[in-house]
PDB file of C-alpha atoms in Angstrom:
ATOM      1  CA  MET G   1      -7.897  29.889 -40.657  1.00  0.00           C
ATOM      2  CA  ASN G   2      -5.774  31.915 -39.164  1.00  0.00           C
ATOM      3  CA  GLY G   3      -5.322  30.361 -34.868  1.00  0.00           C
ATOM      4  CA  GLY G   4      -6.734  27.410 -35.936  1.00  0.00           C
ATOM      5  CA  MET G   5      -5.094  23.953 -35.265  1.00  0.00           C
ATOM      6  CA  ASN G   6      -3.641  23.813 -38.244  1.00  0.00           C
ATOM      7  CA  ASP G   7      -2.450  27.009 -37.531  1.00  0.00           C
ATOM      8  CA  PRO G   8       1.428  25.972 -36.947  1.00  0.00           C
ATOM      9  CA  GLY G   9       2.359  29.043 -34.721  1.00  0.00           C
ATOM     10  CA  VAL G  10      -0.065  26.628 -32.585  1.00  0.00           C
ATOM     11  CA  LEU G  11       1.621  24.168 -30.311  1.00  0.00           C
ATOM     12  CA  ALA G  12       0.202  21.426 -28.887  1.00  0.00           C
ATOM     13  CA  ALA G  13       0.068  20.373 -25.147  1.00  0.00           C
ATOM     14  CA  PRO G  14       1.808  17.814 -24.005  1.00  0.00           C
ATOM     15  CA  THR G  15       0.725  14.677 -22.735  1.00  0.00           C
ATOM     16  CA  SER G  16       1.272  11.810 -21.005  1.00  0.00           C
ATOM     17  CA  GLY G  17      -0.426   8.706 -22.892  1.00  0.00           C
ATOM     18  CA  ARG G  18      -3.257   8.002 -19.973  1.00  0.00           C
ATOM     19  CA  THR G  19      -6.148   8.914 -20.247  1.00  0.00           C
ATOM     20  CA  SER G  20      -8.128  11.245 -17.099  1.00  0.00           C
ATOM     21  CA  HIS G  21      -8.822   8.504 -14.814  1.00  0.00           C
ATOM     22  CA  PRO G  22      -9.458   9.437 -11.457  1.00  0.00           C
ATOM     23  CA  HIS G  23      -6.969   8.942  -8.544  1.00  0.00           C
ATOM     24  CA  PRO G  24      -6.875   5.476  -7.560  1.00  0.00           C
ATOM     25  CA  LEU G  25      -7.922   5.290  -4.162  1.00  0.00           C
ATOM     26  CA  ARG G  26     -10.833   7.936  -4.824  1.00  0.00           C
ATOM     27  CA  GLY G  27     -12.396   5.283  -7.575  1.00  0.00           C
ATOM     28  CA  LEU G  28     -12.169   2.120  -5.157  1.00  0.00           C
ATOM     29  CA  ALA G  29     -13.502   3.739  -2.370  1.00  0.00           C
ATOM     30  CA  GLY G  30     -16.601   4.923  -4.856  1.00  0.00           C
ATOM     31  CA  THR G  31     -16.441   1.674  -6.096  1.00  0.00           C
ATOM     32  CA  GLY G  32     -16.447   0.176  -2.479  1.00  0.00           C
ATOM     33  CA  LEU G  33     -20.020   2.410  -1.269  1.00  0.00           C
ATOM     34  CA  ILE G  34     -22.031   1.599  -4.225  1.00  0.00           C
ATOM     35  CA  ALA G  35     -21.127  -1.897  -3.559  1.00  0.00           C
ATOM     36  CA  ALA G  36     -21.261  -1.053   0.435  1.00  0.00           C
ATOM     37  CA  LEU G  37     -25.334   0.592  -0.553  1.00  0.00           C
ATOM     38  CA  ALA G  38     -26.243  -3.194  -2.468  1.00  0.00           C
ATOM     39  CA  ALA G  39     -24.542  -5.549   0.336  1.00  0.00           C
ATOM     40  CA  THR G  40     -26.798  -4.298   3.114  1.00  0.00           C
ATOM     41  CA  VAL G  41     -29.857  -4.004   0.724  1.00  0.00           C
ATOM     42  CA  ALA G  42     -28.843  -7.100  -0.023  1.00  0.00           C
ATOM     43  CA  THR G  43     -28.608  -9.053   3.407  1.00  0.00           C
ATOM     44  CA  THR G  44     -31.258  -6.678   4.575  1.00  0.00           C
ATOM     45  CA  LEU G  45     -34.369  -8.014   2.118  1.00  0.00           C
ATOM     46  CA  ALA G  46     -32.676 -11.395   2.522  1.00  0.00           C
ATOM     47  CA  ALA G  47     -32.680 -10.976   6.744  1.00  0.00           C
ATOM     48  CA  ALA G  48     -36.445  -9.765   6.306  1.00  0.00           C
ATOM     49  CA  LEU G  49     -36.978 -13.031   3.679  1.00  0.00           C
ATOM     50  CA  ALA G  50     -36.199 -15.083   6.581  1.00  0.00           C
ATOM     51  CA  GLN G  51     -39.038 -13.593   8.851  1.00  0.00           C
ATOM     52  CA  SER G  52     -41.270 -14.167   6.301  1.00  0.00           C
ATOM     53  CA  VAL G  53     -40.682 -17.681   6.511  1.00  0.00           C
ATOM     54  CA  GLY G  54     -40.428 -17.940  10.591  1.00  0.00           C
ATOM     55  CA  VAL G  55     -36.636 -17.683  11.546  1.00  0.00           C
ATOM     56  CA  ASP G  56     -36.965 -14.795  14.104  1.00  0.00           C
ATOM     57  CA  PHE G  57     -32.981 -13.987  14.713  1.00  0.00           C
ATOM     58  CA  GLN G  58     -33.404 -14.219  18.335  1.00  0.00           C
ATOM     59  CA  ILE G  59     -30.057 -14.648  20.284  1.00  0.00           C
ATOM     60  CA  PRO G  60     -30.510 -16.642  23.314  1.00  0.00           C
ATOM     61  CA  ASP G  61     -27.783 -14.681  25.367  1.00  0.00           C
ATOM     62  CA  GLY G  62     -30.011 -11.238  26.032  1.00  0.00           C
ATOM     63  CA  GLY G  63     -32.782 -12.854  25.520  1.00  0.00           C
ATOM     64  CA  GLU G  64     -32.555 -10.004  22.460  1.00  0.00           C
ATOM     65  CA  THR G  65     -33.949 -10.517  18.683  1.00  0.00           C
ATOM     66  CA  ILE G  66     -31.870  -8.790  15.897  1.00  0.00           C
ATOM     67  CA  PRO G  67     -34.190  -6.206  14.027  1.00  0.00           C
ATOM     68  CA  LEU G  68     -33.792  -5.159  10.641  1.00  0.00           C
ATOM     69  CA  SER G  69     -31.946  -2.234  11.123  1.00  0.00           C
ATOM     70  CA  GLY G  70     -29.606  -4.246  12.288  1.00  0.00           C
ATOM     71  CA  PHE G  71     -28.457  -6.396  10.013  1.00  0.00           C
ATOM     72  CA  ALA G  72     -28.300  -2.994   8.024  1.00  0.00           C
ATOM     73  CA  VAL G  73     -26.093  -1.359  10.755  1.00  0.00           C
ATOM     74  CA  VAL G  74     -23.585  -3.978  10.947  1.00  0.00           C
ATOM     75  CA  THR G  75     -23.507  -4.589   7.075  1.00  0.00           C
ATOM     76  CA  GLY G  76     -22.473  -1.038   6.688  1.00  0.00           C
ATOM     77  CA  PHE G  77     -20.126  -0.282   9.182  1.00  0.00           C
ATOM     78  CA  PHE G  78     -17.976  -4.219   7.989  1.00  0.00           C
ATOM     79  CA  SER G  79     -18.848  -3.588   4.672  1.00  0.00           C
ATOM     80  CA  PHE G  80     -16.341   0.290   5.040  1.00  0.00           C
ATOM     81  CA  VAL G  81     -13.931  -1.574   7.048  1.00  0.00           C
ATOM     82  CA  GLY G  82     -13.313  -3.808   3.756  1.00  0.00           C
ATOM     83  CA  ILE G  83     -12.927  -0.643   2.164  1.00  0.00           C
ATOM     84  CA  VAL G  84     -10.787   0.553   4.124  1.00  0.00           C
ATOM     85  CA  ILE G  85      -8.535  -2.684   4.483  1.00  0.00           C
ATOM     86  CA  ALA G  86      -8.495  -2.735   0.422  1.00  0.00           C
ATOM     87  CA  ALA G  87      -7.965   1.056   0.314  1.00  0.00           C
ATOM     88  CA  ALA G  88      -4.463   0.363   2.866  1.00  0.00           C
ATOM     89  CA  LEU G  89      -3.709  -2.938   0.346  1.00  0.00           C
ATOM     90  CA  LEU G  90      -3.800  -0.936  -2.292  1.00  0.00           C
ATOM     91  CA  ARG G  91      -1.488   2.384  -0.994  1.00  0.00           C
ATOM     92  CA  TRP G  92       0.881  -0.309   0.348  1.00  0.00           C
ATOM     93  CA  SER G  93       1.037  -3.806  -1.325  1.00  0.00           C
ATOM     94  CA  ALA G  94       2.190  -5.607  -3.696  1.00  0.00           C
ATOM     95  CA  HIS G  95      -0.583  -7.427  -4.919  1.00  0.00           C
ATOM     96  CA  PRO G  96      -3.579  -5.660  -3.346  1.00  0.00           C
ATOM     97  CA  ALA G  97      -6.402  -8.156  -4.830  1.00  0.00           C
ATOM     98  CA  GLN G  98      -4.506 -11.138  -4.100  1.00  0.00           C
ATOM     99  CA  ARG G  99      -3.770 -10.044  -0.130  1.00  0.00           C
ATOM    100  CA  PHE G 100      -7.475  -8.444  -0.098  1.00  0.00           C
ATOM    101  CA  VAL G 101      -9.366 -11.814  -1.062  1.00  0.00           C
ATOM    102  CA  TRP G 102      -6.862 -13.723   1.414  1.00  0.00           C
ATOM    103  CA  THR G 103      -7.606 -11.387   4.466  1.00  0.00           C
ATOM    104  CA  ALA G 104     -11.278 -10.790   3.099  1.00  0.00           C
ATOM    105  CA  VAL G 105     -11.629 -14.324   2.802  1.00  0.00           C
ATOM    106  CA  SER G 106     -10.352 -15.395   6.179  1.00  0.00           C
ATOM    107  CA  LEU G 107     -12.156 -12.715   8.175  1.00  0.00           C
ATOM    108  CA  THR G 108     -15.709 -13.782   6.583  1.00  0.00           C
ATOM    109  CA  ALA G 109     -14.101 -17.590   7.918  1.00  0.00           C
ATOM    110  CA  ILE G 110     -13.856 -15.969  11.564  1.00  0.00           C
ATOM    111  CA  SER G 111     -17.289 -13.909  11.598  1.00  0.00           C
ATOM    112  CA  MET G 112     -18.864 -17.002  10.889  1.00  0.00           C
ATOM    113  CA  VAL G 113     -17.796 -18.525  14.557  1.00  0.00           C
ATOM    114  CA  PRO G 114     -20.022 -16.188  16.764  1.00  0.00           C
ATOM    115  CA  PRO G 115     -23.575 -17.421  15.189  1.00  0.00           C
ATOM    116  CA  LEU G 116     -21.724 -20.989  16.242  1.00  0.00           C
ATOM    117  CA  LEU G 117     -21.666 -19.998  20.069  1.00  0.00           C
ATOM    118  CA  SER G 118     -24.928 -18.252  19.808  1.00  0.00           C
ATOM    119  CA  GLY G 119     -26.892 -20.593  21.601  1.00  0.00           C
ATOM    120  CA  ALA G 120     -29.631 -19.534  18.872  1.00  0.00           C
ATOM    121  CA  ASP G 121     -32.169 -22.317  16.953  1.00  0.00           C
ATOM    122  CA  THR G 122     -31.094 -24.505  14.154  1.00  0.00           C
ATOM    123  CA  ALA G 123     -33.011 -22.400  11.789  1.00  0.00           C
ATOM    124  CA  THR G 124     -31.566 -18.798  12.823  1.00  0.00           C
ATOM    125  CA  ILE G 125     -27.937 -20.295  12.990  1.00  0.00           C
ATOM    126  CA  THR G 126     -28.252 -21.136   9.068  1.00  0.00           C
ATOM    127  CA  ALA G 127     -29.361 -17.897   8.445  1.00  0.00           C
ATOM    128  CA  LEU G 128     -27.131 -16.055  10.380  1.00  0.00           C
ATOM    129  CA  LEU G 129     -24.758 -17.628   8.249  1.00  0.00           C
ATOM    130  CA  ALA G 130     -26.434 -17.461   5.194  1.00  0.00           C
ATOM    131  CA  LEU G 131     -26.013 -13.705   5.830  1.00  0.00           C
ATOM    132  CA  HIS G 132     -22.741 -13.601   6.339  1.00  0.00           C
ATOM    133  CA  LEU G 133     -21.783 -14.545   2.903  1.00  0.00           C
ATOM    134  CA  VAL G 134     -24.221 -12.161   1.504  1.00  0.00           C
ATOM    135  CA  PRO G 135     -22.551  -9.182   1.665  1.00  0.00           C
ATOM    136  CA  ALA G 136     -19.221 -11.917   1.250  1.00  0.00           C
ATOM    137  CA  THR G 137     -20.645 -12.124  -2.675  1.00  0.00           C
ATOM    138  CA  VAL G 138     -20.751  -8.783  -3.399  1.00  0.00           C
ATOM    139  CA  MET G 139     -17.749  -6.808  -1.633  1.00  0.00           C
ATOM    140  CA  ILE G 140     -15.529  -8.860  -1.809  1.00  0.00           C
ATOM    141  CA  PRO G 141     -15.211  -9.925  -6.535  1.00  0.00           C
ATOM    142  CA  THR G 142     -16.468  -6.135  -6.114  1.00  0.00           C
ATOM    143  CA  LEU G 143     -12.986  -4.220  -4.804  1.00  0.00           C
ATOM    144  CA  ALA G 144     -11.070  -7.775  -5.578  1.00  0.00           C
ATOM    145  CA  ARG G 145     -11.540  -6.127  -9.228  1.00  0.00           C
ATOM    146  CA  SER G 146     -11.463  -2.752  -8.542  1.00  0.00           C
ATOM    147  CA  LEU G 147      -8.303  -3.359  -6.944  1.00  0.00           C
ATOM    148  CA  ARG G 148      -6.811  -5.128  -9.846  1.00  0.00           C
ATOM    149  CA  THR G 149      -7.931  -2.673 -12.026  1.00  0.00           C
ATOM    150  CA  ARG G 150      -6.301  -0.092 -10.186  1.00  0.00           C
ATOM    151  CA  THR G 151      -3.338  -1.933  -9.561  1.00  0.00           C
ATOM    152  CA  ALA G 152      -3.201  -2.057 -13.675  1.00  0.00           C
ATOM    153  CA  TYR G 153      -3.810   1.444 -13.841  1.00  0.00           C
ATOM    154  CA  LEU G 154      -0.514   2.289 -11.533  1.00  0.00           C
ATOM    155  CA  ARG G 155       1.472   0.095 -12.828  1.00  0.00           C
ATOM    156  CA  ARG G 156       0.650   1.843 -16.476  1.00  0.00           C
TER     157      ARG G 156
END
């Protein structure tokens, strides 16, 4: 068997012991975008469900009603912001997962203040508060897990 792997004249290329992984930021972004899509769909469906049981999502300041597409756009935008924060922490923090959870939970808590100050009826305020928690329960654990996985990979 000439030229095969058992041929003493053929040398195997050195390996680093690592399996091939995509760049950690690229993997985080991919995971984040899938989670953002899931969070956007879940939030929009939850808003549709709330509307179906009588929540009008009317905000007295201006008298406008929040459309379902508004929930999708805002959820998608802020999910993307979360991915950018996670990527920055992966790049520049010694403990990105811990810092991300702390930051994301703090920002989620702050995001709940406007509904409380909106002057909307109780059903709308309650639904808006719950709708802030829907994407948070998707994005925060998913990105934190992804950060832990990628941090462990980088430390090997």
